[in-house]
Amino acid sequence: MHEVEVKAVLKDKDSIMKALATFGCVFSLPVTEEDTLYAERVDSMDAYNRNANFLRIRERGNGQLIFTLKHHPDRHEGRPDSMPLEHETGIDSKEEMEKILALQGYVEAVRVSKVRQKGTYKKWEICIDEVTGLGSFIELEELTNGTETQRVVDEMLAFLGTLGIAREDMFADRYDIALLKKRWGV
């Protein structure tokens, strides 16, 4: 499956949460998520962006561990914005998974710490995130077969517009990329 995602900076989280409630969105209690991302090349922003595979171990506040692979098949063609193929599964041990990743040549790139609330609207998962070092965000996500990406993005952008979120508030970077840009002063 292909993950289609649209993200925006939230200037006024409380008013957006109230607006989403008018659409019938009910959100989970806040959950802390600690993501550790791994890649083969992590010595510069350019090198990091050339990776085709990004691996993540997510630790949720409830003790749940999730391993995710995001594969960007078009990276070698100079398309860093390609929609990734995503696969994920639960794991029992972060330490054992890290040993497996190290043997495969993957190294830790960055850690992302956030408090997330999840809800749904239409076919979208909606996340409200407080990301340490970056701020507040809204993220809409839908898994598709990959053929209808632009239609889904257009619908998501239109919906965000109804919430009063302007196009200039769209946030193109993944959290890991934004944190690495801060680290490297890019």
Coordinates of N, CA and C in Angstrom, one line a residue:
M1 N 0.8 -1.2 0.0 CA 0.0 0.0 0.0 C 0.9 1.2 0.0
H2 N 0.4 2.3 -0.5 CA 1.0 3.6 -0.6 C 0.4 4.5 0.5
E3 N 1.3 5.2 1.2 CA 0.8 6.1 2.2 C 0.7 7.5 1.6
V4 N -0.4 8.1 1.6 CA -0.6 9.5 1.2 C -0.8 10.3 2.4
E5 N 0.1 11.3 2.6 CA 0.1 12.1 3.8 C 0.2 13.6 3.5
V6 N -0.6 14.4 4.2 CA -0.6 15.8 4.1 C -0.4 16.3 5.6
K7 N 0.5 17.3 5.8 CA 0.8 17.7 7.1 C 0.8 19.3 7.1
A8 N 0.4 19.9 8.2 CA 0.4 21.3 8.3 C 0.8 21.7 9.8
V9 N 1.4 22.9 9.9 CA 1.8 23.5 11.2 C 0.4 24.0 11.8
L10 N 0.3 23.7 13.0 CA -0.9 24.3 13.7 C -0.5 25.5 14.5
K11 N -1.1 26.6 14.1 CA -0.9 27.9 14.9 C -1.8 28.0 16.1
D12 N -3.0 27.4 16.0 CA -3.9 27.4 17.1 C -4.5 26.0 17.3
K13 N -3.9 25.2 18.0 CA -4.3 23.8 18.1 C -5.7 23.7 18.7
D14 N -6.0 24.4 19.7 CA -7.3 24.3 20.4 C -8.5 24.6 19.4
S15 N -8.3 25.7 18.6 CA -9.4 26.0 17.7 C -9.6 25.0 16.6
I16 N -8.5 24.4 16.2 CA -8.6 23.3 15.2 C -9.2 22.1 15.8
M17 N -8.9 21.7 17.0 CA -9.5 20.6 17.7 C -11.0 20.8 17.8
K18 N -11.4 22.0 18.1 CA -12.9 22.4 18.2 C -13.5 22.3 16.8
A19 N -12.9 22.8 15.8 CA -13.4 22.7 14.5 C -13.6 21.2 14.0
L20 N -12.6 20.4 14.3 CA -12.7 19.0 14.0 C -13.8 18.3 14.7
A21 N -14.1 18.7 15.9 CA -15.2 18.1 16.7 C -16.5 18.4 16.0
T22 N -16.6 19.5 15.3 CA -17.9 19.8 14.6 C -18.1 18.9 13.4
F23 N -17.0 18.3 12.9 CA -17.1 17.3 11.9 C -17.3 15.9 12.4
G24 N -17.4 15.8 13.7 CA -17.6 14.5 14.4 C -16.4 13.7 14.7
C25 N -15.3 14.4 14.6 CA -14.0 13.7 14.9 C -13.8 13.6 16.4
V26 N -13.6 12.4 16.9 CA -13.3 12.1 18.3 C -11.9 11.6 18.4
F27 N -11.1 12.2 19.3 CA -9.7 11.9 19.3 C -9.4 11.0 20.6
S28 N -8.3 10.2 20.4 CA -7.8 9.4 21.5 C -7.2 10.3 22.6
L29 N -7.0 9.7 23.7 CA -6.2 10.4 24.7 C -4.8 10.6 24.1
P30 N -4.0 11.5 24.6 CA -2.7 11.7 24.1 C -1.8 10.5 24.5
V31 N -1.0 10.1 23.5 CA -0.1 9.0 23.6 C 1.3 9.5 23.3
T32 N 2.3 9.1 24.1 CA 3.7 9.5 23.8 C 4.2 8.4 22.8
E33 N 4.9 8.9 21.8 CA 5.6 8.0 20.8 C 7.0 8.5 20.7
E34 N 7.9 7.5 20.9 CA 9.3 7.7 20.7 C 9.8 6.9 19.5
D35 N 10.1 7.6 18.4 CA 10.5 7.0 17.1 C 12.0 7.1 17.0
T36 N 12.6 6.0 16.7 CA 14.1 5.9 16.4 C 14.1 5.5 14.9
L37 N 14.7 6.3 14.1 CA 14.8 6.1 12.6 C 16.2 5.6 12.3
Y38 N 16.3 4.7 11.3 CA 17.5 4.1 10.9 C 17.6 4.2 9.3
A39 N 18.8 4.3 8.8 CA 19.0 4.3 7.4 C 20.5 3.8 7.2
E40 N 20.8 3.6 5.9 CA 22.2 3.2 5.6 C 23.1 4.4 5.6
R41 N 22.7 5.5 5.0 CA 23.5 6.7 4.9 C 22.9 7.8 5.7
V42 N 23.7 8.3 6.7 CA 23.2 9.3 7.6 C 24.3 10.4 7.9
D43 N 25.3 10.5 7.0 CA 26.3 11.5 7.3 C 26.1 12.9 6.8
S44 N 25.0 13.1 6.1 CA 24.6 14.4 5.6 C 23.2 14.4 5.2
M45 N 22.6 15.6 5.0 CA 21.2 15.7 4.6 C 21.1 15.0 3.2
D46 N 22.0 15.3 2.3 CA 22.0 14.8 0.9 C 22.1 13.3 1.0
A47 N 23.0 12.7 1.8 CA 23.1 11.3 1.9 C 21.9 10.7 2.4
Y48 N 21.3 11.3 3.5 CA 20.1 10.7 4.1 C 19.0 10.7 3.1
N49 N 18.8 11.7 2.3 CA 17.7 11.8 1.3 C 17.9 10.8 0.2
R50 N 19.1 10.3 0.0 CA 19.3 9.3 -1.1 C 18.9 7.9 -0.7
N51 N 18.7 7.7 0.6 CA 18.3 6.3 1.0 C 16.9 6.0 0.4
A52 N 16.8 4.7 0.0 CA 15.5 4.2 -0.5 C 14.7 3.6 0.6
N53 N 15.3 3.2 1.7 CA 14.6 2.6 2.8 C 14.9 3.3 4.1
F54 N 13.8 3.6 4.8 CA 13.9 4.2 6.1 C 13.2 3.2 7.1
L55 N 13.9 2.9 8.1 CA 13.3 1.9 9.1 C 13.1 2.6 10.4
R56 N 12.0 2.2 11.1 CA 11.7 2.9 12.3 C 11.2 1.9 13.4
I57 N 11.7 2.2 14.6 CA 11.2 1.5 15.7 C 10.4 2.5 16.5
R58 N 9.1 2.3 16.7 CA 8.2 3.2 17.5 C 7.9 2.6 18.8
E59 N 8.2 3.3 19.9 CA 7.8 2.9 21.2 C 6.7 3.8 21.7
R60 N 5.6 3.1 21.9 CA 4.4 3.9 22.4 C 4.4 3.8 23.9
G61 N 3.7 4.8 24.5 CA 3.7 5.0 26.0 C 3.1 3.7 26.7
N62 N 2.4 2.9 26.0 CA 1.8 1.7 26.6 C 2.7 0.5 26.5
G63 N 4.0 0.7 26.1 CA 4.9 -0.4 26.0 C 4.9 -1.1 24.6
Q64 N 4.0 -0.7 23.7 CA 3.9 -1.4 22.4 C 5.1 -0.9 21.6
L65 N 5.7 -1.9 20.8 CA 6.8 -1.7 19.9 C 6.4 -2.0 18.5
I66 N 6.6 -1.1 17.6 CA 6.2 -1.3 16.2 C 7.4 -1.0 15.3
F67 N 7.7 -2.0 14.4 CA 8.7 -1.8 13.4 C 8.1 -1.5 12.1
T68 N 8.6 -0.4 11.4 CA 8.1 0.1 10.1 C 9.2 0.2 9.1
L69 N 8.9 -0.2 7.9 CA 9.8 0.0 6.7 C 9.0 0.9 5.8
K70 N 9.7 2.0 5.4 CA 9.1 2.9 4.4 C 10.1 2.9 3.2
H71 N 9.6 2.3 2.1 CA 10.4 2.1 0.9 C 10.0 3.1 -0.1
H72 N 11.0 3.9 -0.6 CA 10.8 4.9 -1.6 C 11.4 4.4 -2.9
P73 N 10.6 3.8 -3.7 CA 11.2 3.1 -4.9 C 11.7 4.1 -5.9
D74 N 11.4 5.4 -5.9 CA 11.8 6.3 -6.9 C 12.9 7.2 -6.5
R75 N 13.5 7.0 -5.3 CA 14.6 7.8 -4.8 C 15.8 7.8 -5.8
H76 N 16.1 6.7 -6.4 CA 17.2 6.6 -7.3 C 17.0 7.4 -8.6
E77 N 15.8 7.8 -8.8 CA 15.5 8.7 -10.0 C 15.4 10.1 -9.7
G78 N 15.9 10.5 -8.5 CA 15.9 11.9 -8.1 C 14.6 12.4 -7.7
R79 N 13.7 11.6 -7.2 CA 12.4 12.0 -6.8 C 12.2 11.8 -5.3
P80 N 12.8 12.7 -4.5 CA 12.8 12.6 -3.0 C 11.4 12.7 -2.4
D81 N 10.4 13.2 -3.2 CA 9.0 13.4 -2.7 C 8.1 12.2 -3.0
S82 N 8.7 11.1 -3.5 CA 7.9 9.9 -3.9 C 7.1 9.4 -2.7
M83 N 5.9 8.8 -3.0 CA 5.1 8.3 -2.0 C 5.6 6.9 -1.6
P84 N 5.9 6.6 -0.3 CA 6.5 5.4 0.0 C 5.6 4.2 0.1
L85 N 6.1 3.0 -0.1 CA 5.4 1.8 0.2 C 5.7 1.6 1.7
E86 N 4.7 1.2 2.5 CA 4.9 1.0 3.9 C 4.5 -0.3 4.4
H87 N 5.3 -0.9 5.2 CA 5.0 -2.2 5.9 C 5.4 -2.1 7.3
E88 N 4.5 -2.6 8.2 CA 4.9 -2.6 9.6 C 4.3 -3.8 10.4
T89 N 5.0 -4.0 11.5 CA 4.6 -5.2 12.3 C 5.0 -4.9 13.8
G90 N 4.4 -5.6 14.7 CA 4.8 -5.5 16.1 C 6.1 -6.3 16.3
I91 N 6.9 -5.8 17.3 CA 8.1 -6.6 17.7 C 8.1 -6.7 19.2
D92 N 8.9 -7.6 19.7 CA 9.0 -7.9 21.1 C 10.1 -7.1 21.8
S93 N 11.2 -6.9 21.0 CA 12.4 -6.3 21.7 C 13.1 -5.3 20.8
K94 N 13.2 -4.1 21.3 CA 13.9 -3.0 20.5 C 15.4 -3.4 20.4
E95 N 15.9 -3.9 21.5 CA 17.4 -4.2 21.5 C 17.7 -5.3 20.4
E96 N 16.9 -6.3 20.3 CA 17.1 -7.4 19.3 C 17.0 -6.8 17.9
M97 N 15.9 -6.0 17.7 CA 15.7 -5.4 16.4 C 16.9 -4.5 16.0
E98 N 17.4 -3.8 16.9 CA 18.6 -2.9 16.7 C 19.8 -3.7 16.2
K99 N 20.0 -4.9 16.9 CA 21.1 -5.8 16.5 C 20.9 -6.3 15.0
I100 N 19.7 -6.6 14.7 CA 19.4 -7.1 13.3 C 19.6 -6.0 12.3
L101 N 19.2 -4.8 12.7 CA 19.4 -3.6 11.8 C 20.9 -3.3 11.6
A102 N 21.7 -3.4 12.7 CA 23.1 -3.1 12.6 C 23.8 -4.2 11.7
L103 N 23.4 -5.4 11.8 CA 24.0 -6.5 10.9 C 23.6 -6.3 9.5
Q104 N 22.5 -5.6 9.2 CA 22.1 -5.3 7.8 C 22.7 -4.0 7.3
G105 N 23.5 -3.3 8.1 CA 24.1 -2.0 7.7 C 23.4 -0.8 8.0
Y106 N 22.3 -0.8 8.8 CA 21.5 0.3 9.2 C 22.1 1.0 10.5
V107 N 22.1 2.3 10.5 CA 22.5 3.0 11.7 C 21.5 4.0 12.1
E108 N 21.5 4.4 13.4 CA 20.5 5.3 13.9 C 20.8 6.7 13.3
A109 N 19.7 7.3 12.8 CA 19.8 8.6 12.1 C 19.3 9.7 13.0
V110 N 18.1 9.5 13.6 CA 17.5 10.5 14.4 C 16.4 9.9 15.3
R111 N 16.1 10.6 16.4 CA 15.0 10.2 17.3 C 14.0 11.3 17.2
V112 N 12.7 10.9 17.1 CA 11.6 11.9 17.1 C 10.7 11.5 18.3
S113 N 10.5 12.5 19.1 CA 9.7 12.4 20.3 C 8.4 13.2 20.1
K114 N 7.2 12.6 20.3 CA 6.0 13.4 20.1 C 4.9 12.8 21.0
V115 N 3.9 13.7 21.2 CA 2.7 13.3 21.9 C 1.6 13.4 20.8
R116 N 0.9 12.3 20.6 CA 0.0 12.2 19.5 C -1.4 11.8 19.9
Q117 N -2.4 12.5 19.3 CA -3.8 12.1 19.5 C -4.3 11.8 18.1
K118 N -5.0 10.6 18.0 CA -5.5 10.1 16.7 C -7.1 10.2 16.7
G119 N -7.5 10.5 15.5 CA -8.9 10.4 15.2 C -9.1 10.0 13.7
T120 N -10.4 9.9 13.3 CA -10.6 9.6 11.9 C -11.7 10.5 11.4
Y121 N -11.6 10.7 10.1 CA -12.7 11.4 9.3 C -12.6 10.9 7.9
K122 N -13.7 10.5 7.4 CA -13.8 9.8 6.1 C -12.9 8.6 6.1
K123 N -12.0 8.5 5.1 CA -11.1 7.4 5.1 C -9.7 7.8 5.7
W124 N -9.7 8.9 6.3 CA -8.4 9.4 6.8 C -8.2 9.2 8.3
E125 N -6.9 8.9 8.6 CA -6.5 9.0 10.0 C -6.0 10.4 10.2
I126 N -6.5 11.0 11.2 CA -6.0 12.4 11.5 C -5.2 12.3 12.8
C127 N -4.0 12.9 12.8 CA -3.2 12.9 14.0 C -2.9 14.4 14.3
I128 N -3.0 14.6 15.6 CA -2.6 15.9 16.1 C -1.3 15.7 16.9
D129 N -0.2 16.2 16.5 CA 1.1 15.9 17.1 C 1.7 17.2 17.7
E130 N 2.3 16.9 18.9 CA 3.2 17.9 19.6 C 4.6 17.3 19.5
V131 N 5.4 17.8 18.6 CA 6.7 17.2 18.3 C 7.8 18.0 19.0
T132 N 8.6 17.4 19.9 CA 9.7 18.0 20.6 C 10.6 18.6 19.6
G133 N 10.9 19.9 19.8 CA 11.8 20.6 18.9 C 11.3 21.2 17.7
L134 N 10.0 20.9 17.4 CA 9.4 21.4 16.1 C 8.0 22.1 16.3
G135 N 7.2 21.7 17.3 CA 5.9 22.3 17.5 C 4.7 21.5 17.3
S136 N 3.6 22.1 17.0 CA 2.3 21.4 16.8 C 1.9 21.2 15.3
F137 N 1.3 20.1 15.0 CA 1.0 19.7 13.6 C -0.3 18.9 13.5
I138 N -0.9 19.0 12.4 CA -2.0 18.1 12.0 C -1.5 17.3 10.8
E139 N -1.9 16.0 10.8 CA -1.4 15.2 9.7 C -2.6 14.3 9.3
L140 N -2.9 14.3 8.0 CA -4.0 13.5 7.5 C -3.3 12.4 6.7
E141 N -3.8 11.2 6.8 CA -3.1 10.1 6.2 C -4.2 9.1 5.6
E142 N -3.9 8.6 4.4 CA -4.7 7.6 3.8 C -3.8 6.6 3.1
L143 N -4.1 5.3 3.2 CA -3.4 4.3 2.5 C -4.2 4.0 1.2
T144 N -3.5 4.0 0.1 CA -4.1 3.9 -1.3 C -3.3 2.8 -2.0
N145 N -3.9 2.5 -3.2 CA -3.2 1.6 -4.1 C -2.1 2.3 -4.9
G146 N -2.0 3.6 -4.8 CA -1.0 4.4 -5.5 C -1.4 5.0 -6.8
T147 N -2.6 4.7 -7.2 CA -3.0 5.3 -8.5 C -3.8 6.6 -8.3
E148 N -4.3 6.9 -7.1 CA -5.1 8.1 -6.9 C -4.5 9.1 -6.0
T149 N -3.2 9.1 -5.9 CA -2.5 10.0 -5.0 C -2.9 11.5 -5.1
Q150 N -2.9 12.0 -6.3 CA -3.2 13.5 -6.4 C -4.6 13.8 -6.0
R151 N -5.6 12.9 -6.4 CA -7.0 13.2 -6.0 C -7.1 13.2 -4.4
V152 N -6.4 12.3 -3.8 CA -6.5 12.2 -2.3 C -5.8 13.4 -1.7
V153 N -4.7 13.8 -2.2 CA -4.0 15.0 -1.7 C -4.9 16.3 -1.9
D154 N -5.5 16.4 -3.0 CA -6.4 17.5 -3.3 C -7.6 17.6 -2.3
E155 N -8.1 16.4 -2.0 CA -9.2 16.3 -1.1 C -8.8 16.7 0.3
M156 N -7.6 16.2 0.7 CA -7.1 16.6 2.0 C -6.8 18.1 2.2
L157 N -6.2 18.6 1.2 CA -5.9 20.1 1.2 C -7.2 20.9 1.3
A158 N -8.2 20.5 0.5 CA -9.5 21.2 0.6 C -10.1 21.1 2.0
F159 N -10.0 19.9 2.6 CA -10.5 19.8 4.0 C -9.8 20.7 5.0
L160 N -8.5 20.7 4.9 CA -7.7 21.5 5.8 C -8.1 23.0 5.6
G161 N -8.4 23.4 4.3 CA -8.8 24.8 4.1 C -10.1 25.1 4.8
T162 N -11.0 24.1 4.9 CA -12.3 24.3 5.6 C -12.0 24.5 7.1
L163 N -10.9 24.1 7.6 CA -10.5 24.3 9.0 C -9.8 25.6 9.2
G164 N -9.6 26.3 8.1 CA -8.9 27.6 8.2 C -7.4 27.4 8.2
I165 N -6.9 26.3 7.8 CA -5.4 26.1 7.6 C -5.0 26.5 6.2
A166 N -4.1 27.5 6.2 CA -3.7 28.0 4.9 C -2.7 27.2 4.2
R167 N -2.6 27.3 2.9 CA -1.6 26.5 2.1 C -0.2 26.8 2.6
E168 N 0.1 28.0 3.0 CA 1.4 28.4 3.4 C 1.8 27.7 4.8
D169 N 0.8 27.1 5.5 CA 1.1 26.4 6.7 C 1.3 24.9 6.4
M170 N 1.3 24.5 5.1 CA 1.6 23.1 4.8 C 3.0 22.8 5.1
F171 N 3.3 21.6 5.6 CA 4.6 21.2 6.1 C 5.0 20.0 5.3
A172 N 6.0 20.2 4.3 CA 6.3 19.2 3.4 C 7.2 18.1 4.0
D173 N 8.0 18.5 5.0 CA 9.0 17.6 5.5 C 8.4 16.5 6.5
R174 N 9.0 15.3 6.5 CA 8.7 14.4 7.6 C 9.4 15.0 8.8
Y175 N 9.0 14.5 10.0 CA 9.5 15.0 11.2 C 11.0 14.7 11.3
D176 N 11.4 13.5 10.8 CA 12.8 13.2 10.9 C 13.7 14.1 10.0
I177 N 13.2 14.4 8.8 CA 13.9 15.4 7.9 C 14.0 16.7 8.6
A178 N 12.9 17.2 9.1 CA 12.9 18.6 9.7 C 13.9 18.6 10.9
L179 N 14.0 17.6 11.7 CA 14.9 17.6 12.8 C 16.3 17.5 12.3
L180 N 16.6 16.7 11.3 CA 17.9 16.6 10.7 C 18.4 17.9 10.1
K181 N 17.4 18.6 9.4 CA 17.8 19.9 8.9 C 18.2 20.9 10.0
K182 N 17.5 20.9 11.1 CA 17.8 21.7 12.2 C 19.2 21.3 12.7
R183 N 19.5 20.0 12.9 CA 20.8 19.6 13.4 C 21.9 20.0 12.5
W184 N 21.7 19.9 11.1 CA 22.8 20.2 10.2 C 22.7 21.7 9.7
G185 N 21.8 22.5 10.2 CA 21.7 23.8 9.7 C 21.3 24.0 8.3
V186 N 20.5 23.1 7.7 CA 20.1 23.2 6.3 C 18.9 24.0 6.2

